[in-house]
Amino acid sequence: MSSILKDLNPPQKKSVSTINGPLMVLAGAGSGKTRVLTRRIANIVHQGISPHRIIAVTFTNKAAQEMKIRVEELIGKIDGLWIGTFHSIAARLLRMYHAQADVSRYFVIYDADDQKRLIKRILKELNVQPDAKIVRECINLFEAYRRGSINTLFKPYSHYYKIYREQLGKSDAIDFTGLLEYVLRLKDVLPELWDYVLVDEFQDTSKIQFDFLKMMVSKNRNICVVGDDDQSIYSWRGANPAYLLRFKQEFKGACTVRLEQNYRSTGNIIKAASSLVANNENRHEKTLWTSAEKGEPIAIASFETPAKEAKWIVKTIKDLKDNFDNFAVLYRLNAMSRNFEEELRRNKIPYRLIGGLRFYSRSEIKDILSYLRLALNKNSETDLLRVINKPRRGVGKKSIERLFKLARGENKTIWETLLELPPSIRGRSRKGINSFCRIIEELTCVAKDAPAVESIDLLLELTNSVGYGSLKDEEEEDRFENILELRRSMGEFTQKHPESTLHEFLDEVSLLSSSEEEDGEEGVNLMTIHAAKGLEFDYVFLPGWEKGIFPLIRQDEVDMEEERRLAYVSITRARKRVFISKVGRRGFWGAPQQVTASPFLDELPPECISWDKDSFVKSQDEEGGFSHYADIFKDNFEKFDKTGPSSPKSSVSKPRKRKITRKTKPSTKGKKPPTAENEKKIRTGVIVSHPKFGKGRVKVIAGQGKMRKAIVYFKSCGKKIILTSFLHPVADK
DNA sequence: CGTGACCAAATTTTT
DNA sequence: TTTGGTCACG
């Protein structure tokens, strides 16, 4: 017990020790809310409650993971405690209680990308040009409608929506919002499952999520929510800081605790952030304070171009001479990352790009996942359409159209139609379809209950790596490496959850966000402000404080208060220092536009900031200098492209589209049991020989046992993928 | 039916 | 700067 309450201030202590009844903890930035939550869980367990009766809801899967670890540090290994996001908890419950919720046991989760695809297809079928604007509008309206932000769906959209839901139903598919909708059907089950409920980041809870919570605790009201209305930055997703207020109405007699002492940042940082956010009308008054020193003022700098801004940031990072992981660059838009990546690379500084394109949304990965999902659920039309002709097997647009008509006419699913092909479908198309069905059926046998890896191995074999195995060019090679990476993570998943099958793996990856994939490498952190929520760094750089960018204006609209909260969140990520910058011209795709300083700059108290005069002057002087430099850079760039990696100036590395290629981990940690001695010898970089192709060098290795494969560059015929059992090591040199 | 060339559009933020 | 969609040809 002593360790559970150790080093806590009075309000923190109160939050940890009051375990019965509703409790709301208003926790300012850096006031130790994660600490409170973990201690609280530990305390409940310590009081003799079974961990099975406790559930903690976090905002991301990563936060869940971390919380679990921290609880275990306090009281040792625990089993049965549920920790997860709303969505992952809902998905898990729906799998367990699919009958009660009246959903298919084999439902598949459609992510944002699948959702978009489906809507596009529906529009096309209705002869509506599915341009991006309409698709966006559909998604926005559907979601707003479902979350209750709007009461009616108008003219064509109501129709689209109806069809959308029908299609999902027919496909046994559930989209993200659907997970929450359906889990509310478990009104008999839910109240019985847990006695203690904890919720992190409560300010970002949407109405439907709140309903979910209310159902969970309807029996004994032991609920503790932790949040900060000033950090509500997801209103576009239905979050509403008003629920913090609502909490007290909903749970009469709720106890409220305020955590206002900040343990993270210096005085200047706290003061600047607080006075900025104080400009919001709509907030609970609160006073965040710290006993820490004032520290350095917040530096503000101005530049002509984003390239110079990036140069300055990188230079400052170098001058500060600290561990690179202690730095973060937080921008408003993912699209802003590029300059920083380039500049860091040029200076050979390691960095981690967090967010951006999800590994699991890469098209080659989604192709594989579609196959695997189909193996478990053949009704999923989005998946079926995605891969029926991948790799090319002669099933083109015309055939697909015909299939659709057929299925529609006889009111059958596409899959049923495929199985009983009418004679009107002939030739290569017929052949292609048949072989496709065979693949899926074969896959199904394995997918049902074997560990996930076995399914992907079979799939790669049956499809010759879904057409990505031919390694025609660098890009294809990248794709194949990504597939091998997927295979690796499946293996890891099975190791972690030995009893699991493909289903569990697929659920997990559909609900993983881009910012929580394993990153491995350490270095300067690059991410959006949203992705930085809940994190902290010694030094924080905040570029792009310009009108239009931050606060961001889209379609002539700004939500000033939310943008200001975002600014508040961004500043309070810092422990020691904050550097804010702006530029004079910025543009993402077309010609750069003139931009002016963000109004937020004026809202920072003068005594907390210092304008970096140098940056203003320098930006004038260097004008010509930099563009000259840019030209040189461009030359090298082109040269590099032609001459290949051996080019001496290759500090300008990886110019290619391989943007966020996920780096293969340095070495697979816990080495698998060596199945053959062959396996030991055939490794990356080793020279091997093959009976048919002769000698070559191993580039990539994947798999184990008899499925172990290698990408080999052969002298005679270039790149090939070969089972390692066909290879023999050759003494190097 | 597959391929390659050309043109248009796109950039919030994420479960 | 990239991606995707369409069109014409083989």
JSON list of N, CA, C and O in Angstrom, two decimals, chain A residues 500-542:
[
{"chain": "A", "resi": 500, "resn": "SER", "atom": "N", "xyz": [-3.82, -17.80, -30.40]},
{"chain": "A", "resi": 500, "resn": "SER", "atom": "CA", "xyz": [-4.61, -16.97, -31.30]},
{"chain": "A", "resi": 500, "resn": "SER", "atom": "C", "xyz": [-4.62, -17.51, -32.73]},
{"chain": "A", "resi": 500, "resn": "SER", "atom": "O", "xyz": [-3.73, -18.25, -33.15]},
{"chain": "A", "resi": 501, "resn": "THR", "atom": "N", "xyz": [-5.64, -17.11, -33.46]},
{"chain": "A", "resi": 501, "resn": "THR", "atom": "CA", "xyz": [-5.69, -17.44, -34.88]},
{"chain": "A", "resi": 501, "resn": "THR", "atom": "C", "xyz": [-5.72, -16.14, -35.67]},
{"chain": "A", "resi": 501, "resn": "THR", "atom": "O", "xyz": [-5.59, -15.05, -35.12]},
{"chain": "A", "resi": 502, "resn": "LEU", "atom": "N", "xyz": [-5.93, -16.31, -36.95]},
{"chain": "A", "resi": 502, "resn": "LEU", "atom": "CA", "xyz": [-5.92, -15.17, -37.86]},
{"chain": "A", "resi": 502, "resn": "LEU", "atom": "C", "xyz": [-6.89, -14.07, -37.43]},
{"chain": "A", "resi": 502, "resn": "LEU", "atom": "O", "xyz": [-6.60, -12.88, -37.54]},
{"chain": "A", "resi": 503, "resn": "HIS", "atom": "N", "xyz": [-8.04, -14.48, -36.94]},
{"chain": "A", "resi": 503, "resn": "HIS", "atom": "CA", "xyz": [-9.05, -13.50, -36.56]},
{"chain": "A", "resi": 503, "resn": "HIS", "atom": "C", "xyz": [-8.53, -12.43, -35.62]},
{"chain": "A", "resi": 503, "resn": "HIS", "atom": "O", "xyz": [-8.71, -11.24, -35.85]},
{"chain": "A", "resi": 504, "resn": "GLU", "atom": "N", "xyz": [-7.88, -12.88, -34.57]},
{"chain": "A", "resi": 504, "resn": "GLU", "atom": "CA", "xyz": [-7.40, -11.93, -33.57]},
{"chain": "A", "resi": 504, "resn": "GLU", "atom": "C", "xyz": [-6.38, -10.99, -34.19]},
{"chain": "A", "resi": 504, "resn": "GLU", "atom": "O", "xyz": [-6.37, -9.80, -33.89]},
{"chain": "A", "resi": 505, "resn": "PHE", "atom": "N", "xyz": [-5.55, -11.55, -35.02]},
{"chain": "A", "resi": 505, "resn": "PHE", "atom": "CA", "xyz": [-4.54, -10.70, -35.65]},
{"chain": "A", "resi": 505, "resn": "PHE", "atom": "C", "xyz": [-5.21, -9.62, -36.50]},
{"chain": "A", "resi": 505, "resn": "PHE", "atom": "O", "xyz": [-4.87, -8.45, -36.42]},
{"chain": "A", "resi": 506, "resn": "LEU", "atom": "N", "xyz": [-6.15, -10.03, -37.31]},
{"chain": "A", "resi": 506, "resn": "LEU", "atom": "CA", "xyz": [-6.82, -9.08, -38.20]},
{"chain": "A", "resi": 506, "resn": "LEU", "atom": "C", "xyz": [-7.54, -8.00, -37.42]},
{"chain": "A", "resi": 506, "resn": "LEU", "atom": "O", "xyz": [-7.50, -6.82, -37.78]},
{"chain": "A", "resi": 507, "resn": "ASP", "atom": "N", "xyz": [-8.19, -8.38, -36.33]},
{"chain": "A", "resi": 507, "resn": "ASP", "atom": "CA", "xyz": [-8.87, -7.38, -35.50]},
{"chain": "A", "resi": 507, "resn": "ASP", "atom": "C", "xyz": [-7.87, -6.36, -34.99]},
{"chain": "A", "resi": 507, "resn": "ASP", "atom": "O", "xyz": [-8.11, -5.16, -35.02]},
{"chain": "A", "resi": 508, "resn": "GLU", "atom": "N", "xyz": [-6.77, -6.87, -34.51]},
{"chain": "A", "resi": 508, "resn": "GLU", "atom": "CA", "xyz": [-5.81, -5.94, -33.92]},
{"chain": "A", "resi": 508, "resn": "GLU", "atom": "C", "xyz": [-5.27, -4.96, -34.95]},
{"chain": "A", "resi": 508, "resn": "GLU", "atom": "O", "xyz": [-5.22, -3.76, -34.70]},
{"chain": "A", "resi": 509, "resn": "VAL", "atom": "N", "xyz": [-4.89, -5.45, -36.12]},
{"chain": "A", "resi": 509, "resn": "VAL", "atom": "CA", "xyz": [-4.29, -4.52, -37.07]},
{"chain": "A", "resi": 509, "resn": "VAL", "atom": "C", "xyz": [-5.31, -3.54, -37.63]},
{"chain": "A", "resi": 509, "resn": "VAL", "atom": "O", "xyz": [-4.97, -2.42, -37.97]},
{"chain": "A", "resi": 510, "resn": "SER", "atom": "N", "xyz": [-6.57, -3.93, -37.70]},
{"chain": "A", "resi": 510, "resn": "SER", "atom": "CA", "xyz": [-7.54, -2.95, -38.22]},
{"chain": "A", "resi": 510, "resn": "SER", "atom": "C", "xyz": [-7.70, -1.79, -37.26]},
{"chain": "A", "resi": 510, "resn": "SER", "atom": "O", "xyz": [-8.10, -0.71, -37.66]},
{"chain": "A", "resi": 511, "resn": "LEU", "atom": "N", "xyz": [-7.45, -2.03, -36.00]},
{"chain": "A", "resi": 511, "resn": "LEU", "atom": "CA", "xyz": [-7.72, -0.99, -35.00]},
{"chain": "A", "resi": 511, "resn": "LEU", "atom": "C", "xyz": [-6.46, -0.27, -34.54]},
{"chain": "A", "resi": 511, "resn": "LEU", "atom": "O", "xyz": [-6.50, 0.59, -33.68]},
{"chain": "A", "resi": 512, "resn": "LEU", "atom": "N", "xyz": [-5.35, -0.63, -35.15]},
{"chain": "A", "resi": 512, "resn": "LEU", "atom": "CA", "xyz": [-4.09, 0.01, -34.78]},
{"chain": "A", "resi": 512, "resn": "LEU", "atom": "C", "xyz": [-4.00, 1.35, -35.49]},
{"chain": "A", "resi": 512, "resn": "LEU", "atom": "O", "xyz": [-4.34, 1.46, -36.65]},
{"chain": "A", "resi": 513, "resn": "SER", "atom": "N", "xyz": [-3.54, 2.36, -34.80]},
{"chain": "A", "resi": 513, "resn": "SER", "atom": "CA", "xyz": [-3.41, 3.65, -35.48]},
{"chain": "A", "resi": 513, "resn": "SER", "atom": "C", "xyz": [-2.00, 3.80, -36.00]},
{"chain": "A", "resi": 513, "resn": "SER", "atom": "O", "xyz": [-1.10, 3.07, -35.62]},
{"chain": "A", "resi": 514, "resn": "SER", "atom": "N", "xyz": [-1.86, 4.76, -36.88]},
{"chain": "A", "resi": 514, "resn": "SER", "atom": "CA", "xyz": [-0.56, 4.89, -37.53]},
{"chain": "A", "resi": 514, "resn": "SER", "atom": "C", "xyz": [0.52, 5.27, -36.54]},
{"chain": "A", "resi": 514, "resn": "SER", "atom": "O", "xyz": [1.68, 4.96, -36.73]},
{"chain": "A", "resi": 515, "resn": "SER", "atom": "N", "xyz": [0.15, 5.96, -35.47]},
{"chain": "A", "resi": 515, "resn": "SER", "atom": "CA", "xyz": [1.20, 6.45, -34.59]},
{"chain": "A", "resi": 515, "resn": "SER", "atom": "C", "xyz": [1.67, 5.41, -33.59]},
{"chain": "A", "resi": 515, "resn": "SER", "atom": "O", "xyz": [2.54, 5.66, -32.79]},
{"chain": "A", "resi": 516, "resn": "GLU", "atom": "N", "xyz": [1.06, 4.23, -33.62]},
{"chain": "A", "resi": 516, "resn": "GLU", "atom": "CA", "xyz": [1.48, 3.29, -32.61]},
{"chain": "A", "resi": 516, "resn": "GLU", "atom": "C", "xyz": [2.12, 2.03, -33.16]},
{"chain": "A", "resi": 516, "resn": "GLU", "atom": "O", "xyz": [2.14, 1.00, -32.51]},
{"chain": "A", "resi": 517, "resn": "GLU", "atom": "N", "xyz": [2.63, 2.14, -34.38]},
{"chain": "A", "resi": 517, "resn": "GLU", "atom": "CA", "xyz": [3.36, 0.99, -34.88]},
{"chain": "A", "resi": 517, "resn": "GLU", "atom": "C", "xyz": [4.75, 1.00, -34.27]},
{"chain": "A", "resi": 517, "resn": "GLU", "atom": "O", "xyz": [5.28, 2.03, -33.91]},
{"chain": "A", "resi": 518, "resn": "GLU", "atom": "N", "xyz": [5.31, -0.18, -34.21]},
{"chain": "A", "resi": 518, "resn": "GLU", "atom": "CA", "xyz": [6.65, -0.26, -33.65]},
{"chain": "A", "resi": 518, "resn": "GLU", "atom": "C", "xyz": [7.58, 0.59, -34.49]},
{"chain": "A", "resi": 518, "resn": "GLU", "atom": "O", "xyz": [7.49, 0.62, -35.70]},
{"chain": "A", "resi": 519, "resn": "ASP", "atom": "N", "xyz": [8.45, 1.27, -33.83]},
{"chain": "A", "resi": 519, "resn": "ASP", "atom": "CA", "xyz": [9.32, 2.13, -34.61]},
{"chain": "A", "resi": 519, "resn": "ASP", "atom": "C", "xyz": [10.78, 1.74, -34.54]},
{"chain": "A", "resi": 519, "resn": "ASP", "atom": "O", "xyz": [11.54, 2.05, -35.41]},
{"chain": "A", "resi": 520, "resn": "GLY", "atom": "N", "xyz": [11.14, 1.05, -33.49]},
{"chain": "A", "resi": 520, "resn": "GLY", "atom": "CA", "xyz": [12.52, 0.59, -33.44]},
{"chain": "A", "resi": 520, "resn": "GLY", "atom": "C", "xyz": [13.50, 1.72, -33.24]},
{"chain": "A", "resi": 520, "resn": "GLY", "atom": "O", "xyz": [13.87, 2.05, -32.12]},
{"chain": "A", "resi": 521, "resn": "GLU", "atom": "N", "xyz": [13.85, 2.36, -34.32]},
{"chain": "A", "resi": 521, "resn": "GLU", "atom": "CA", "xyz": [14.92, 3.34, -34.27]},
{"chain": "A", "resi": 521, "resn": "GLU", "atom": "C", "xyz": [14.62, 4.55, -33.37]},
{"chain": "A", "resi": 521, "resn": "GLU", "atom": "O", "xyz": [13.50, 4.98, -33.23]},
{"chain": "A", "resi": 522, "resn": "GLU", "atom": "N", "xyz": [15.64, 5.08, -32.79]},
{"chain": "A", "resi": 522, "resn": "GLU", "atom": "CA", "xyz": [15.47, 6.26, -31.97]},
{"chain": "A", "resi": 522, "resn": "GLU", "atom": "C", "xyz": [15.99, 7.47, -32.70]},
{"chain": "A", "resi": 522, "resn": "GLU", "atom": "O", "xyz": [16.81, 7.37, -33.60]},
{"chain": "A", "resi": 523, "resn": "GLY", "atom": "N", "xyz": [15.52, 8.63, -32.31]},
{"chain": "A", "resi": 523, "resn": "GLY", "atom": "CA", "xyz": [15.99, 9.84, -32.94]},
{"chain": "A", "resi": 523, "resn": "GLY", "atom": "C", "xyz": [15.01, 10.97, -32.71]},
{"chain": "A", "resi": 523, "resn": "GLY", "atom": "O", "xyz": [14.10, 10.86, -31.88]},
{"chain": "A", "resi": 524, "resn": "VAL", "atom": "N", "xyz": [15.22, 12.06, -33.42]},
{"chain": "A", "resi": 524, "resn": "VAL", "atom": "CA", "xyz": [14.33, 13.20, -33.31]},
{"chain": "A", "resi": 524, "resn": "VAL", "atom": "C", "xyz": [12.92, 12.77, -33.69]},
{"chain": "A", "resi": 524, "resn": "VAL", "atom": "O", "xyz": [12.72, 12.08, -34.69]},
{"chain": "A", "resi": 525, "resn": "ASN", "atom": "N", "xyz": [11.94, 13.17, -32.89]},
{"chain": "A", "resi": 525, "resn": "ASN", "atom": "CA", "xyz": [10.57, 12.73, -33.14]},
{"chain": "A", "resi": 525, "resn": "ASN", "atom": "C", "xyz": [9.82, 13.72, -34.01]},
{"chain": "A", "resi": 525, "resn": "ASN", "atom": "O", "xyz": [9.76, 14.91, -33.71]},
{"chain": "A", "resi": 526, "resn": "LEU", "atom": "N", "xyz": [9.25, 13.20, -35.08]},
{"chain": "A", "resi": 526, "resn": "LEU", "atom": "CA", "xyz": [8.48, 14.02, -36.01]},
{"chain": "A", "resi": 526, "resn": "LEU", "atom": "C", "xyz": [7.04, 13.54, -36.01]},
{"chain": "A", "resi": 526, "resn": "LEU", "atom": "O", "xyz": [6.78, 12.38, -36.33]},
{"chain": "A", "resi": 527, "resn": "MET", "atom": "N", "xyz": [6.11, 14.41, -35.67]},
{"chain": "A", "resi": 527, "resn": "MET", "atom": "CA", "xyz": [4.71, 13.97, -35.69]},
{"chain": "A", "resi": 527, "resn": "MET", "atom": "C", "xyz": [3.76, 15.16, -35.66]},
{"chain": "A", "resi": 527, "resn": "MET", "atom": "O", "xyz": [4.18, 16.29, -35.43]},
{"chain": "A", "resi": 528, "resn": "THR", "atom": "N", "xyz": [2.49, 14.89, -35.87]},
{"chain": "A", "resi": 528, "resn": "THR", "atom": "CA", "xyz": [1.50, 15.95, -35.76]},
{"chain": "A", "resi": 528, "resn": "THR", "atom": "C", "xyz": [1.23, 16.24, -34.29]},
{"chain": "A", "resi": 528, "resn": "THR", "atom": "O", "xyz": [1.55, 15.43, -33.42]},
{"chain": "A", "resi": 529, "resn": "ILE", "atom": "N", "xyz": [0.63, 17.36, -34.04]},
{"chain": "A", "resi": 529, "resn": "ILE", "atom": "CA", "xyz": [0.30, 17.70, -32.66]},
{"chain": "A", "resi": 529, "resn": "ILE", "atom": "C", "xyz": [-0.68, 16.68, -32.10]},
{"chain": "A", "resi": 529, "resn": "ILE", "atom": "O", "xyz": [-0.56, 16.25, -30.96]},
{"chain": "A", "resi": 530, "resn": "HIS", "atom": "N", "xyz": [-1.61, 16.27, -32.93]},
{"chain": "A", "resi": 530, "resn": "HIS", "atom": "CA", "xyz": [-2.57, 15.27, -32.46]},
{"chain": "A", "resi": 530, "resn": "HIS", "atom": "C", "xyz": [-1.87, 14.00, -31.99]},
{"chain": "A", "resi": 530, "resn": "HIS", "atom": "O", "xyz": [-2.21, 13.43, -30.96]},
{"chain": "A", "resi": 531, "resn": "ALA", "atom": "N", "xyz": [-0.90, 13.58, -32.76]},
{"chain": "A", "resi": 531, "resn": "ALA", "atom": "CA", "xyz": [-0.21, 12.34, -32.42]},
{"chain": "A", "resi": 531, "resn": "ALA", "atom": "C", "xyz": [0.63, 12.50, -31.16]},
{"chain": "A", "resi": 531, "resn": "ALA", "atom": "O", "xyz": [1.02, 11.52, -30.54]},
{"chain": "A", "resi": 532, "resn": "ALA", "atom": "N", "xyz": [0.91, 13.76, -30.79]},
{"chain": "A", "resi": 532, "resn": "ALA", "atom": "CA", "xyz": [1.78, 13.99, -29.63]},
{"chain": "A", "resi": 532, "resn": "ALA", "atom": "C", "xyz": [1.01, 14.00, -28.32]},
{"chain": "A", "resi": 532, "resn": "ALA", "atom": "O", "xyz": [1.59, 14.09, -27.25]},
{"chain": "A", "resi": 533, "resn": "LYS", "atom": "N", "xyz": [-0.29, 13.92, -28.44]},
{"chain": "A", "resi": 533, "resn": "LYS", "atom": "CA", "xyz": [-1.11, 13.94, -27.23]},
{"chain": "A", "resi": 533, "resn": "LYS", "atom": "C", "xyz": [-0.66, 12.85, -26.26]},
{"chain": "A", "resi": 533, "resn": "LYS", "atom": "O", "xyz": [-0.44, 11.71, -26.64]},
{"chain": "A", "resi": 534, "resn": "GLY", "atom": "N", "xyz": [-0.48, 13.24, -25.02]},
{"chain": "A", "resi": 534, "resn": "GLY", "atom": "CA", "xyz": [-0.08, 12.26, -24.03]},
{"chain": "A", "resi": 534, "resn": "GLY", "atom": "C", "xyz": [1.41, 12.03, -23.94]},
{"chain": "A", "resi": 534, "resn": "GLY", "atom": "O", "xyz": [1.88, 11.30, -23.09]},
{"chain": "A", "resi": 535, "resn": "LEU", "atom": "N", "xyz": [2.18, 12.65, -24.85]},
{"chain": "A", "resi": 535, "resn": "LEU", "atom": "CA", "xyz": [3.63, 12.45, -24.82]},
{"chain": "A", "resi": 535, "resn": "LEU", "atom": "C", "xyz": [4.32, 13.68, -24.25]},
{"chain": "A", "resi": 535, "resn": "LEU", "atom": "O", "xyz": [3.72, 14.74, -24.13]},
{"chain": "A", "resi": 536, "resn": "GLU", "atom": "N", "xyz": [5.60, 13.54, -23.92]},
{"chain": "A", "resi": 536, "resn": "GLU", "atom": "CA", "xyz": [6.36, 14.70, -23.48]},
{"chain": "A", "resi": 536, "resn": "GLU", "atom": "C", "xyz": [7.81, 14.60, -23.92]},
{"chain": "A", "resi": 536, "resn": "GLU", "atom": "O", "xyz": [8.33, 13.50, -24.10]},
{"chain": "A", "resi": 537, "resn": "PHE", "atom": "N", "xyz": [8.42, 15.76, -24.14]},
{"chain": "A", "resi": 537, "resn": "PHE", "atom": "CA", "xyz": [9.79, 15.82, -24.61]},
{"chain": "A", "resi": 537, "resn": "PHE", "atom": "C", "xyz": [10.51, 16.98, -23.93]},
{"chain": "A", "resi": 537, "resn": "PHE", "atom": "O", "xyz": [9.88, 17.95, -23.54]},
{"chain": "A", "resi": 538, "resn": "ASP", "atom": "N", "xyz": [11.83, 16.90, -23.86]},
{"chain": "A", "resi": 538, "resn": "ASP", "atom": "CA", "xyz": [12.58, 18.02, -23.29]},
{"chain": "A", "resi": 538, "resn": "ASP", "atom": "C", "xyz": [12.45, 19.26, -24.17]},
{"chain": "A", "resi": 538, "resn": "ASP", "atom": "O", "xyz": [12.14, 20.33, -23.70]},
{"chain": "A", "resi": 539, "resn": "TYR", "atom": "N", "xyz": [12.69, 19.08, -25.46]},
{"chain": "A", "resi": 539, "resn": "TYR", "atom": "CA", "xyz": [12.70, 20.22, -26.39]},
{"chain": "A", "resi": 539, "resn": "TYR", "atom": "C", "xyz": [11.63, 20.02, -27.45]},
{"chain": "A", "resi": 539, "resn": "TYR", "atom": "O", "xyz": [11.59, 18.99, -28.11]},
{"chain": "A", "resi": 540, "resn": "VAL", "atom": "N", "xyz": [10.81, 21.03, -27.60]},
{"chain": "A", "resi": 540, "resn": "VAL", "atom": "CA", "xyz": [9.73, 20.92, -28.57]},
{"chain": "A", "resi": 540, "resn": "VAL", "atom": "C", "xyz": [9.80, 22.06, -29.58]},
{"chain": "A", "resi": 540, "resn": "VAL", "atom": "O", "xyz": [9.88, 23.23, -29.20]},
{"chain": "A", "resi": 541, "resn": "PHE", "atom": "N", "xyz": [9.78, 21.71, -30.85]},
{"chain": "A", "resi": 541, "resn": "PHE", "atom": "CA", "xyz": [9.76, 22.70, -31.92]},
{"chain": "A", "resi": 541, "resn": "PHE", "atom": "C", "xyz": [8.37, 22.75, -32.54]},
{"chain": "A", "resi": 541, "resn": "PHE", "atom": "O", "xyz": [7.80, 21.71, -32.86]},
{"chain": "A", "resi": 542, "resn": "LEU", "atom": "N", "xyz": [7.87, 23.96, -32.69]},
{"chain": "A", "resi": 542, "resn": "LEU", "atom": "CA", "xyz": [6.53, 24.12, -33.23]},
{"chain": "A", "resi": 542, "resn": "LEU", "atom": "C", "xyz": [6.57, 25.00, -34.47]},
{"chain": "A", "resi": 542, "resn": "LEU", "atom": "O", "xyz": [6.40, 26.22, -34.39]}
]
